[in-house]
CSV table of C-alpha atoms and ligand atoms in Angstrom, one decimal:
chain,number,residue,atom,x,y,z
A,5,UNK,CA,0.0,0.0,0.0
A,6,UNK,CA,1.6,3.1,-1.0
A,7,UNK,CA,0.3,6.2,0.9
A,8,UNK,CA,1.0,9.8,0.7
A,9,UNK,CA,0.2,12.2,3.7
A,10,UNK,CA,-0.3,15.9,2.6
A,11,UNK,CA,0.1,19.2,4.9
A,12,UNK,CA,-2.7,21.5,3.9
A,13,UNK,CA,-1.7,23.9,6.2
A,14,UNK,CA,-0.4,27.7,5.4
A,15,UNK,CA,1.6,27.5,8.3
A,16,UNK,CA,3.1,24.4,6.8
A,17,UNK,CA,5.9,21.9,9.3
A,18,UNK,CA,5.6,25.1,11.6
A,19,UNK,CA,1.8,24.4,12.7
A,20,UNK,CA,-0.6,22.5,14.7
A,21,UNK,CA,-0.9,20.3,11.7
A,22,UNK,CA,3.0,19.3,11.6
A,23,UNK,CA,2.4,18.1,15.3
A,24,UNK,CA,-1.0,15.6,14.4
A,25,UNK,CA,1.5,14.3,11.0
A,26,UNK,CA,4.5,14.1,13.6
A,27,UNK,CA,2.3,11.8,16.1
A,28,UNK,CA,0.8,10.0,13.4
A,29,UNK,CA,4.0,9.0,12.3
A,30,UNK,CA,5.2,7.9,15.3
A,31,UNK,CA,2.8,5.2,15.3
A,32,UNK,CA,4.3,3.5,12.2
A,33,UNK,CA,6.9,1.5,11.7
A,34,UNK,CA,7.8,3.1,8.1
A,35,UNK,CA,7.5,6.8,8.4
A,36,UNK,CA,5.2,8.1,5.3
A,37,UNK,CA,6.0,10.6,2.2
A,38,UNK,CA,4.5,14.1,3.1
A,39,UNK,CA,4.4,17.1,0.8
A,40,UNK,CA,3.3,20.3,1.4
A,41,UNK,CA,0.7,22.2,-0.5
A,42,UNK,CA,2.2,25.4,0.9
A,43,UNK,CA,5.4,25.2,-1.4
A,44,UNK,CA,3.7,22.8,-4.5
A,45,UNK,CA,2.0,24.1,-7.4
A,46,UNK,CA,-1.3,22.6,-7.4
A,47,UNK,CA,-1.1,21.2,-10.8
A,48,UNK,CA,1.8,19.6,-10.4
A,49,UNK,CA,0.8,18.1,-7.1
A,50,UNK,CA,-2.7,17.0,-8.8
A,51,UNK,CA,-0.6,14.8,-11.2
A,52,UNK,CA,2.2,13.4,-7.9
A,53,UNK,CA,-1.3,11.8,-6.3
A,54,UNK,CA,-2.1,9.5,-9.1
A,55,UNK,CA,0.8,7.4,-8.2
A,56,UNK,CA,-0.5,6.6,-5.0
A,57,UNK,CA,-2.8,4.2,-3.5
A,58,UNK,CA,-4.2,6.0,-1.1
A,59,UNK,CA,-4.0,10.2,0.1
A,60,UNK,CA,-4.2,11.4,3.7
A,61,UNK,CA,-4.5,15.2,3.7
A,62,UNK,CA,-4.1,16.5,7.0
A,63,UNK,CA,-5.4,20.3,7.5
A,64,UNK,CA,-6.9,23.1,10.0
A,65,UNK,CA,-10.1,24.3,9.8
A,66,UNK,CA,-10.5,27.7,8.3
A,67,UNK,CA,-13.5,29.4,8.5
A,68,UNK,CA,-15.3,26.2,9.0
A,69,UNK,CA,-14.2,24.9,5.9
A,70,UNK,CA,-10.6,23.9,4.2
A,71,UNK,CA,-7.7,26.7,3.5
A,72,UNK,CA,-8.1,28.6,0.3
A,73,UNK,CA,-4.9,26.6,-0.6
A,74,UNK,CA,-6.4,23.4,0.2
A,75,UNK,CA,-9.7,24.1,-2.8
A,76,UNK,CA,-7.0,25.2,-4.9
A,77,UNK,CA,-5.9,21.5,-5.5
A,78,UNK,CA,-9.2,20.3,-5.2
A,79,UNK,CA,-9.8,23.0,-8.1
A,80,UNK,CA,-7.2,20.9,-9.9
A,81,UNK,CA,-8.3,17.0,-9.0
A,82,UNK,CA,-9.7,15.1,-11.9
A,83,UNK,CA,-12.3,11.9,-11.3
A,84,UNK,CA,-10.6,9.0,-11.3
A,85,UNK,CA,-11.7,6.3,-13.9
A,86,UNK,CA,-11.9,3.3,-11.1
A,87,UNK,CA,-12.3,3.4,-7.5
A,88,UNK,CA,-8.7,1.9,-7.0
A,89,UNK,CA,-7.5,5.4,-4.8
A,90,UNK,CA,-8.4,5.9,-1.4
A,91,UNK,CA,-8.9,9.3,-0.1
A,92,UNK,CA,-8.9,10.1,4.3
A,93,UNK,CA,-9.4,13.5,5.8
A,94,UNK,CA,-7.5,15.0,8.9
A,95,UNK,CA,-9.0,18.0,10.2
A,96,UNK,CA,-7.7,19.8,13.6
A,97,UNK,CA,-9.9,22.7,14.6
A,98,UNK,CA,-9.3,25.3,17.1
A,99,UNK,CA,-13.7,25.5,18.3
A,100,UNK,CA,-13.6,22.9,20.8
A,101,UNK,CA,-16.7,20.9,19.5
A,102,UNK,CA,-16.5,18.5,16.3
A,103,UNK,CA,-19.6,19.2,15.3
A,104,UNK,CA,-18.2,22.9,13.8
A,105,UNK,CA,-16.3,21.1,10.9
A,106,UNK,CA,-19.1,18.8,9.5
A,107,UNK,CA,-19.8,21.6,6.9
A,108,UNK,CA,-16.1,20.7,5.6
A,109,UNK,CA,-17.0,17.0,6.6
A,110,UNK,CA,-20.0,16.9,4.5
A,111,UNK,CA,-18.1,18.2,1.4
A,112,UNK,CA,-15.2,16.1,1.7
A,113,UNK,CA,-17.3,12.8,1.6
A,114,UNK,CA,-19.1,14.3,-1.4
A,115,UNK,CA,-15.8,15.1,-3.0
A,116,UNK,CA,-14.3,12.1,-2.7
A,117,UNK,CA,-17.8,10.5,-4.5
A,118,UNK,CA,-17.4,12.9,-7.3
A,119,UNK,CA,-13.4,12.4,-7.7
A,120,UNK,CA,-14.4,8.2,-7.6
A,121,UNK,CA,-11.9,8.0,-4.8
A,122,UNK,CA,-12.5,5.1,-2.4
A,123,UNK,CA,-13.2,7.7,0.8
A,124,UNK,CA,-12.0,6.3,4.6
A,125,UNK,CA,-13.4,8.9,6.4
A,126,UNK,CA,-12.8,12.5,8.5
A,127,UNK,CA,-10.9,12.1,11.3
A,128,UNK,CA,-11.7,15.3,13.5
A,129,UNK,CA,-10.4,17.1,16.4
A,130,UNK,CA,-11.0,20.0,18.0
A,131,UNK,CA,-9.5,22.2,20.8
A,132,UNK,CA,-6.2,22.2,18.7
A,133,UNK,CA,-4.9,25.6,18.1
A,134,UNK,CA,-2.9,26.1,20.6
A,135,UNK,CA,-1.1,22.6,20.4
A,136,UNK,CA,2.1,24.3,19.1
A,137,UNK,CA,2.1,27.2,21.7
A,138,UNK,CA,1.5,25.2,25.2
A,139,UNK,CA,4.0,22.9,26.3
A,140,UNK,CA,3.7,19.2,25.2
A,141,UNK,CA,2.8,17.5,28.3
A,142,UNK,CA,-1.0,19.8,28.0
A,143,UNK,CA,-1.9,17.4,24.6
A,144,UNK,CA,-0.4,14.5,25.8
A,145,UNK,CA,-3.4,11.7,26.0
A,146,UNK,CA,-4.4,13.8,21.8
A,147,UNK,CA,-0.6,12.8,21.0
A,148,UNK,CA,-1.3,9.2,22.1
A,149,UNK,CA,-4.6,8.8,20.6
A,150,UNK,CA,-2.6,10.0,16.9
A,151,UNK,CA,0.2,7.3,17.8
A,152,UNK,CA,-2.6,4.7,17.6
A,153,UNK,CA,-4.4,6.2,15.1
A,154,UNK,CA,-0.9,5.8,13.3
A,155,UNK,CA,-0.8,2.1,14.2
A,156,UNK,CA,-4.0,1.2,13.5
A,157,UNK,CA,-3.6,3.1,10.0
A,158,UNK,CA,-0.6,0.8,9.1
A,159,UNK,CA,-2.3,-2.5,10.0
A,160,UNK,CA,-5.4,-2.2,8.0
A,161,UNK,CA,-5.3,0.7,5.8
A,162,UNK,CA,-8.3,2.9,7.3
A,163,UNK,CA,-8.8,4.7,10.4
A,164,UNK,CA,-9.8,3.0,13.8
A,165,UNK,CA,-13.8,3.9,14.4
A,166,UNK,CA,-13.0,3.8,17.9
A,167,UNK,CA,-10.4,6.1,18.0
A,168,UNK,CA,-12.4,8.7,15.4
A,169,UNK,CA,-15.3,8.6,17.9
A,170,UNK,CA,-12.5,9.3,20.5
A,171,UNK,CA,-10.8,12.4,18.5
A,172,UNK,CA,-14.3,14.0,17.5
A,173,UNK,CA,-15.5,14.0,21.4
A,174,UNK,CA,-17.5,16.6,22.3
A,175,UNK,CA,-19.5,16.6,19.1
A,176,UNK,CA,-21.4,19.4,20.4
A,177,UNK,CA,-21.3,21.3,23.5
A,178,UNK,CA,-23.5,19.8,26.5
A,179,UNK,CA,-25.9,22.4,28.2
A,180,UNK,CA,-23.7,21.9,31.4
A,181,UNK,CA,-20.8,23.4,28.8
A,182,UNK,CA,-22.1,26.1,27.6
A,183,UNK,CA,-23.0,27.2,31.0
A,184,UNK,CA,-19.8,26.9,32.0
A,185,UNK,CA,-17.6,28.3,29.5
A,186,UNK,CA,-20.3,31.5,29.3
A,187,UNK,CA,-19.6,31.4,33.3
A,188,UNK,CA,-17.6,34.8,34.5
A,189,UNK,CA,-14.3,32.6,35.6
A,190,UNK,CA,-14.7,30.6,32.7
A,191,UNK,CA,-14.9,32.9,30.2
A,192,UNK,CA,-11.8,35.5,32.0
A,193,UNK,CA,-9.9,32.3,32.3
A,194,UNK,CA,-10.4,32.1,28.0
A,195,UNK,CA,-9.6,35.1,27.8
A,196,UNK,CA,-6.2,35.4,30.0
A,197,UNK,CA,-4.0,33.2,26.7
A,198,UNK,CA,-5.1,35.9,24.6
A,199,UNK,CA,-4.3,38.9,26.4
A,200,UNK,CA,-0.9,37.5,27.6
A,201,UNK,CA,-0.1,37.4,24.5
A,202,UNK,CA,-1.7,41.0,23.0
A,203,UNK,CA,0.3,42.0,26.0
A,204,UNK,CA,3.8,40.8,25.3
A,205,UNK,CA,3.1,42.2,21.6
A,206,UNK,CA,2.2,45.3,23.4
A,207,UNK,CA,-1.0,45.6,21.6
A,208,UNK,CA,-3.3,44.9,24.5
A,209,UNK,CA,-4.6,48.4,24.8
A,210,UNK,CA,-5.1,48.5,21.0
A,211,UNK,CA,-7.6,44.8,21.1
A,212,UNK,CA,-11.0,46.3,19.9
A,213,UNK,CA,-9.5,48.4,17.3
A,214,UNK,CA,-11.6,49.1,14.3
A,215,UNK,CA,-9.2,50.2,11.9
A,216,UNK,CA,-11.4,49.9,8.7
A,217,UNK,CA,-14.6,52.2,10.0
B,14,UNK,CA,-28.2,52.4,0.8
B,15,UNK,CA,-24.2,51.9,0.9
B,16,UNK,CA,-23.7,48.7,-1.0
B,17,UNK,CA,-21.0,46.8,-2.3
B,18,UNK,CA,-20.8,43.4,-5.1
B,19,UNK,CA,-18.3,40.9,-5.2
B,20,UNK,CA,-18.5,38.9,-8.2
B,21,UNK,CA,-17.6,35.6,-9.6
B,22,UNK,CA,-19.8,36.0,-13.0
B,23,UNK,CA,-22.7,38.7,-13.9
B,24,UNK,CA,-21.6,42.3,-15.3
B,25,UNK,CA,-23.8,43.7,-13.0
B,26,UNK,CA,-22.7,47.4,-11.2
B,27,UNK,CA,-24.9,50.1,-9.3
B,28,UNK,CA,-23.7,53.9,-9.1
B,29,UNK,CA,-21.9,54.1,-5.8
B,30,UNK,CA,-21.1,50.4,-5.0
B,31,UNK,CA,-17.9,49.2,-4.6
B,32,UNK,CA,-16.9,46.2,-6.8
B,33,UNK,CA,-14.2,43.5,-6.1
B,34,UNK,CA,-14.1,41.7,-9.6
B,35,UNK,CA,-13.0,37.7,-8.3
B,36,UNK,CA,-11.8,37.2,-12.1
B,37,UNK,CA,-9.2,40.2,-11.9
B,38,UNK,CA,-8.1,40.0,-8.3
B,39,UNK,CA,-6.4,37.2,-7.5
B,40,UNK,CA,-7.0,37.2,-3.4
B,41,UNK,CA,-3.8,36.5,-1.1
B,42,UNK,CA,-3.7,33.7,0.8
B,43,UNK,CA,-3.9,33.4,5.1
B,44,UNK,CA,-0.7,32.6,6.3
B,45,UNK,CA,-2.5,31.7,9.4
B,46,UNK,CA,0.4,34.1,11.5
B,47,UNK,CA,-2.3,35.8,13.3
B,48,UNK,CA,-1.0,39.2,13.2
B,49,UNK,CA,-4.2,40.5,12.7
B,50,UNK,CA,-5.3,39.5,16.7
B,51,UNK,CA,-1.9,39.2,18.1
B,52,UNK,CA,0.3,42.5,16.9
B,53,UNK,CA,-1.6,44.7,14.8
B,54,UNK,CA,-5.5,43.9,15.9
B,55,UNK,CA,-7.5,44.4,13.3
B,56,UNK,CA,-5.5,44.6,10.7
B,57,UNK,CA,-3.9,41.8,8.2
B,58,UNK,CA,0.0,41.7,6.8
B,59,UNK,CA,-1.2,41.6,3.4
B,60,UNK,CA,-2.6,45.0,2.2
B,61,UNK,CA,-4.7,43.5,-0.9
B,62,UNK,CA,-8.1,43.7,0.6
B,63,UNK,CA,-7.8,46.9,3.1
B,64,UNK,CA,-10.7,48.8,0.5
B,65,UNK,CA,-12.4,45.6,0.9
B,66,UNK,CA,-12.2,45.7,4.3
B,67,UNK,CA,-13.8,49.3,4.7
B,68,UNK,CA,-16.3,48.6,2.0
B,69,UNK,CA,-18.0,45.6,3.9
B,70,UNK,CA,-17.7,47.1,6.9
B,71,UNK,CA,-19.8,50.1,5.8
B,72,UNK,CA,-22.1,48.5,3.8
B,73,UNK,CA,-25.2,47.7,4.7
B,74,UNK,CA,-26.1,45.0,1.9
B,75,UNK,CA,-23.7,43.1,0.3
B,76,UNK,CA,-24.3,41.2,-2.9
B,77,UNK,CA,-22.1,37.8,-4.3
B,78,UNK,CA,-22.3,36.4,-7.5
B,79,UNK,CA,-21.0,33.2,-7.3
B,80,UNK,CA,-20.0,30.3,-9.5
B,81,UNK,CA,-19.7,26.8,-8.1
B,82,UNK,CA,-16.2,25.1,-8.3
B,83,UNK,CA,-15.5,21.4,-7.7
B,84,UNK,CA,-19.2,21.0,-5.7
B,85,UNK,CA,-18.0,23.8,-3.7
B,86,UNK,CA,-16.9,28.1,-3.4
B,87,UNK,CA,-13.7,28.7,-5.5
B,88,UNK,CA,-10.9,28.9,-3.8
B,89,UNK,CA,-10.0,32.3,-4.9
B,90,UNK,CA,-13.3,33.2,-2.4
B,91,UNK,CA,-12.1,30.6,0.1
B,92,UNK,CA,-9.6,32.7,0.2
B,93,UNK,CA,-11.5,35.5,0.9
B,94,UNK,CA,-13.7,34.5,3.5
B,95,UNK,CA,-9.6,33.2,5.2
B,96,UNK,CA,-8.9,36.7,5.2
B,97,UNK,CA,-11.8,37.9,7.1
B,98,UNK,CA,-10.8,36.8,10.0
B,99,UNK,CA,-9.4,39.9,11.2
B,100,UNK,CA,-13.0,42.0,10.9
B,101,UNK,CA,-13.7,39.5,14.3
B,102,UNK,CA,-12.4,39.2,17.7
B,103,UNK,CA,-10.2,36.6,19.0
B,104,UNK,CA,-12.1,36.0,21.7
B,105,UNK,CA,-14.9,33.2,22.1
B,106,UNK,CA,-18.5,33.1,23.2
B,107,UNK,CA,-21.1,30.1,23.9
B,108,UNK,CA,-24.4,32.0,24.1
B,109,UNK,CA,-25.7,30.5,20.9
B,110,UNK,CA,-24.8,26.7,22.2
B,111,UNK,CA,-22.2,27.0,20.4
B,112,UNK,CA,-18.6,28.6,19.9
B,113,UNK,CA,-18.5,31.6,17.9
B,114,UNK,CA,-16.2,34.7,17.7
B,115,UNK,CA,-17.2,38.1,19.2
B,116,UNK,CA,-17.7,40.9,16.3
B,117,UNK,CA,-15.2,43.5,16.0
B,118,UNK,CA,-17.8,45.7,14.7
B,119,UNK,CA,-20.9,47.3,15.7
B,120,UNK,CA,-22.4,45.8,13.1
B,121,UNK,CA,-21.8,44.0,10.0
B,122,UNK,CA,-24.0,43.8,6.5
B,123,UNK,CA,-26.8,42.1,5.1
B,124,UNK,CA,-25.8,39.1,2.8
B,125,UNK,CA,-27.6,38.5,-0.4
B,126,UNK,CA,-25.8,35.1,-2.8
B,127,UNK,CA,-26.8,34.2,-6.3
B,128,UNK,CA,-25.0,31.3,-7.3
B,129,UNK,CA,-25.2,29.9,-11.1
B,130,UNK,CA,-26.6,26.8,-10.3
B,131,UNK,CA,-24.8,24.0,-11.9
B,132,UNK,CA,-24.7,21.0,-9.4
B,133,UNK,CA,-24.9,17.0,-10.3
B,134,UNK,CA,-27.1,16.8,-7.1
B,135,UNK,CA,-29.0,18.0,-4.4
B,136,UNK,CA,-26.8,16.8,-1.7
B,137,UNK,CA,-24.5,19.2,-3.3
B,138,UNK,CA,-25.9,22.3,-3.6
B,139,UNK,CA,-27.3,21.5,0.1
B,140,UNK,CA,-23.6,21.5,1.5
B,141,UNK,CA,-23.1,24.9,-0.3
B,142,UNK,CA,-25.6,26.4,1.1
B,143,UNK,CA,-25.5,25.1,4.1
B,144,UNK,CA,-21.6,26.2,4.4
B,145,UNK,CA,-22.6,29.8,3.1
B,146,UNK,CA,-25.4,30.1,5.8
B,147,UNK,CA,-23.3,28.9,7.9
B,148,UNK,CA,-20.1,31.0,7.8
B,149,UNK,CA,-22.1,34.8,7.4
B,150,UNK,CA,-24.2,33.5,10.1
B,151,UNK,CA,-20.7,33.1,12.4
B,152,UNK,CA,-20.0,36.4,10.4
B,153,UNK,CA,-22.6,38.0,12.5
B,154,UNK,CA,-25.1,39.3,9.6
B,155,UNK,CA,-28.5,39.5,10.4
B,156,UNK,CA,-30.0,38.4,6.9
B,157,UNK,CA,-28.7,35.9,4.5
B,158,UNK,CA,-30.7,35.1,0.8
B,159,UNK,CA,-29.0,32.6,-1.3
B,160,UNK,CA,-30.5,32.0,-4.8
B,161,UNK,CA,-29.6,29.9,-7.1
B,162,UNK,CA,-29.8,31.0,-10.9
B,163,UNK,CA,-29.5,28.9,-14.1
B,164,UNK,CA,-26.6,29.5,-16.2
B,165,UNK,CA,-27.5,32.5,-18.7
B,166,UNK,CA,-30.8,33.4,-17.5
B,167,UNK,CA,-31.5,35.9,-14.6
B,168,UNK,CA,-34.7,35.7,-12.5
C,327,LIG,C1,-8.0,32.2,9.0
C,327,LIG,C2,-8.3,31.2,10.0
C,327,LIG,C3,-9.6,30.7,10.1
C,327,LIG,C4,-9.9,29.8,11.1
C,327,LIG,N1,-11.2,29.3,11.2
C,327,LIG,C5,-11.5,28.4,12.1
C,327,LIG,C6,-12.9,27.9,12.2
C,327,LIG,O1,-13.7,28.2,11.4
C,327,LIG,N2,-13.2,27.0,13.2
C,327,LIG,C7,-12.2,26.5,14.1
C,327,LIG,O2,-12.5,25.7,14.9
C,327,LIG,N3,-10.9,27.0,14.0
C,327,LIG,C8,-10.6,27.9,13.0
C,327,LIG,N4,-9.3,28.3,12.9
C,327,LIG,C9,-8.3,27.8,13.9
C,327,LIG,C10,-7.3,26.8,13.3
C,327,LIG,O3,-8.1,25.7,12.8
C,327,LIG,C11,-6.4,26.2,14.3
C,327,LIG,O4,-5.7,27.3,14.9
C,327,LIG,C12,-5.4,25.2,13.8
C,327,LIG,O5,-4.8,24.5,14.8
C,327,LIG,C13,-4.3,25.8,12.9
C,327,LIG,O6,-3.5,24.8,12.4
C,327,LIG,P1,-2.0,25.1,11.7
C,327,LIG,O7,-1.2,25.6,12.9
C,327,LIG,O8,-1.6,23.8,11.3
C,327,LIG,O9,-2.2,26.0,10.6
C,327,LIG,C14,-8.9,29.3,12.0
C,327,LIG,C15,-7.6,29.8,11.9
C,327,LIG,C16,-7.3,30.7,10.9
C,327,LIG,C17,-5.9,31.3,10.8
């Protein structure tokens, strides 16, 4: 089985995307080709995927969709004449519940019909964007769960149901959650990672600006 | 009533409305470094769309004319709606049951979509929709019309 991961990020190896590929990989025992649609031309790239058996494009959620760059190679995929490829989604998110990417979700599985690809599935997680800024040991059990993910990738060539269910928890926000996060400590607690860091920018006085009235 | 069009197909203009032409401006993509809520709030690296920016801010009706690429928006208006990011706040609220960023603005416009209407299926042209309800509904507009129109003939 030949497989090709691809980094849909804009950020490219420097992003929260770089870390789920990273921890995927770890799981196998032959690490997998990855290539980056930030520094491909989407043609080319197009063309490079038709030599393998299977794609695993690994991406963030942009405005509850895929990266601009990430439709520009869609722009450029032809259907496939048999179902021989196999096509699987990564999407990391920085909304907390799953539930915000089944928009993309929807579309990809619709995508992959229309291209004939053979589709395994979305693999989603949210609560991700800050992955890269905290320390490691804060994503620890996520890091695990991609290991295994990894593992169970290279033994059977589709991603573990269990583990999916795992990765996409909570799909939506309980009542309980809601109340919570909209809860004075909760919500100044949210708010604390951002203004450190408007703060170290020294920007922190300038956060509501609105510079295009 | 300041408006503005942004335009996939359709020659359409009105006196007074500011155009951005998606077949002559090639949109420049997110480079996700979040400048625009960590240094500079507000405001993006790229200067491409900063009469955009001001246009849809001030408008109160904004009007798309869309064409449908691969099942989905183009990419050159995925782009777009990427680099809107900065007319929102980075911080979060749940009030709707859901997570959603607080507006920058006081207020943001009404959205009107005609889309040339050339899908296999249903099931696609409901995941469009759907996604463009969705994301100017997170955008905070009040109103959103989509219509789909049949290639060549207007409504
Ligand atoms: C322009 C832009 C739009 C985004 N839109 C969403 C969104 O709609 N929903 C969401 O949950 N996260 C959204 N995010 C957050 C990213 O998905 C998250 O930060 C992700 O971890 C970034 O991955 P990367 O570092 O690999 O680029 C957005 C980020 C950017 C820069």
């Amino acid at each position: 089985m030949k497989t090709l991961m691809l980094n849909g990020s804009p950020r490219a190896d420097h992003g929260n995307t770089q870390l789920f590929i990273d921890h995927f990989q770890s799981g196998l025992t032959t690490p997998l080709p990855v290539r980056y649609l930030l520094r491909e031309n989407p043609t080319t790239l197009a063309l490079a995927m038709k030599e393998y058996d299977t794609i695993l494009l690994v991406m963030p959620l942009y405005i509850h969709a895929m990266p601009g760059l990430v439709m520009k190679l869609f722009e450029e995929l032809k259907p496939q004449s048999s179902h021989h490829q196999k096509i699987g989604f990564i999407v990391q998110a920085g909304f907390i519940e799953s539930a915000t990417a089944r928009y993309l979700e929807n579309y990809l599985s619709a995508l992959a019909h229309r291209l004939n690809y053979t589709y395994l599935g979305t693999v989603i997680k949210g609560d991700a964007a800050a992955c890269s800024i905290l320390p490691h040991f804060f994503f620890g059990r996520l890091f695990k769960q991609l290991k295994a993910l990894g593992v169970a990738y290279e033994k059977t060539g589709s991603f573990d149901p269990l583990l999916v269910k795992k990765l996409g928890n909570p799909v939506y926000l309980s009542k309980f959650q809601v109340r919570l996060l909209e809860s004075r400590l909760v919500s100044r607690l949210n708010q604390v990672g951002w203004n450190w860091i408007l703060k170290r920018n020294g920007c922190f006085e300038n956060r509501y600006d609105r510079p295009f009235l | 009533m300041k408006t503005m069009i942004v335009r996939e197909y359709n020659t359409v203009m009105l006196p007074d409305s500011y155009l951005l032409d998606l077949n002559t401006h090639q949109i420049k993509g997110c480079c996700g470094c979040w400048t625009c809520w960590w240094k500079t709030p507000g405001r993006c690296i790229h200067h491409d769309l900063d009469c955009f920016y001001h246009h849809y801010i001030t408008a109160e009706k904004v009007t798309f004319y869309l064409t449908v690429s691969q099942g989905f928006i183009s990419a050159n208006l995925k782009t777009l709606f990427d680099r809107m990011i900065p007319l929102f706040l980075p911080y979060t609220n749940y009030g709707s049951g859901e997570s959603m960023h607080d507006p920058r603005y006081e207020r943001y416009p009404d959205i009107e979509i005609y889309y040339q209407d050339t899908f296999f299926n249903t099931a696609e042209k409901q995941i469009f929709e759907d996604y463009l309800q969705r994301t100017f509904y997170q955008f905070h507009s009040k109103t959103i019309h989509l219509t789909g129109e049949t290639p060549g003939v207007r409504s």
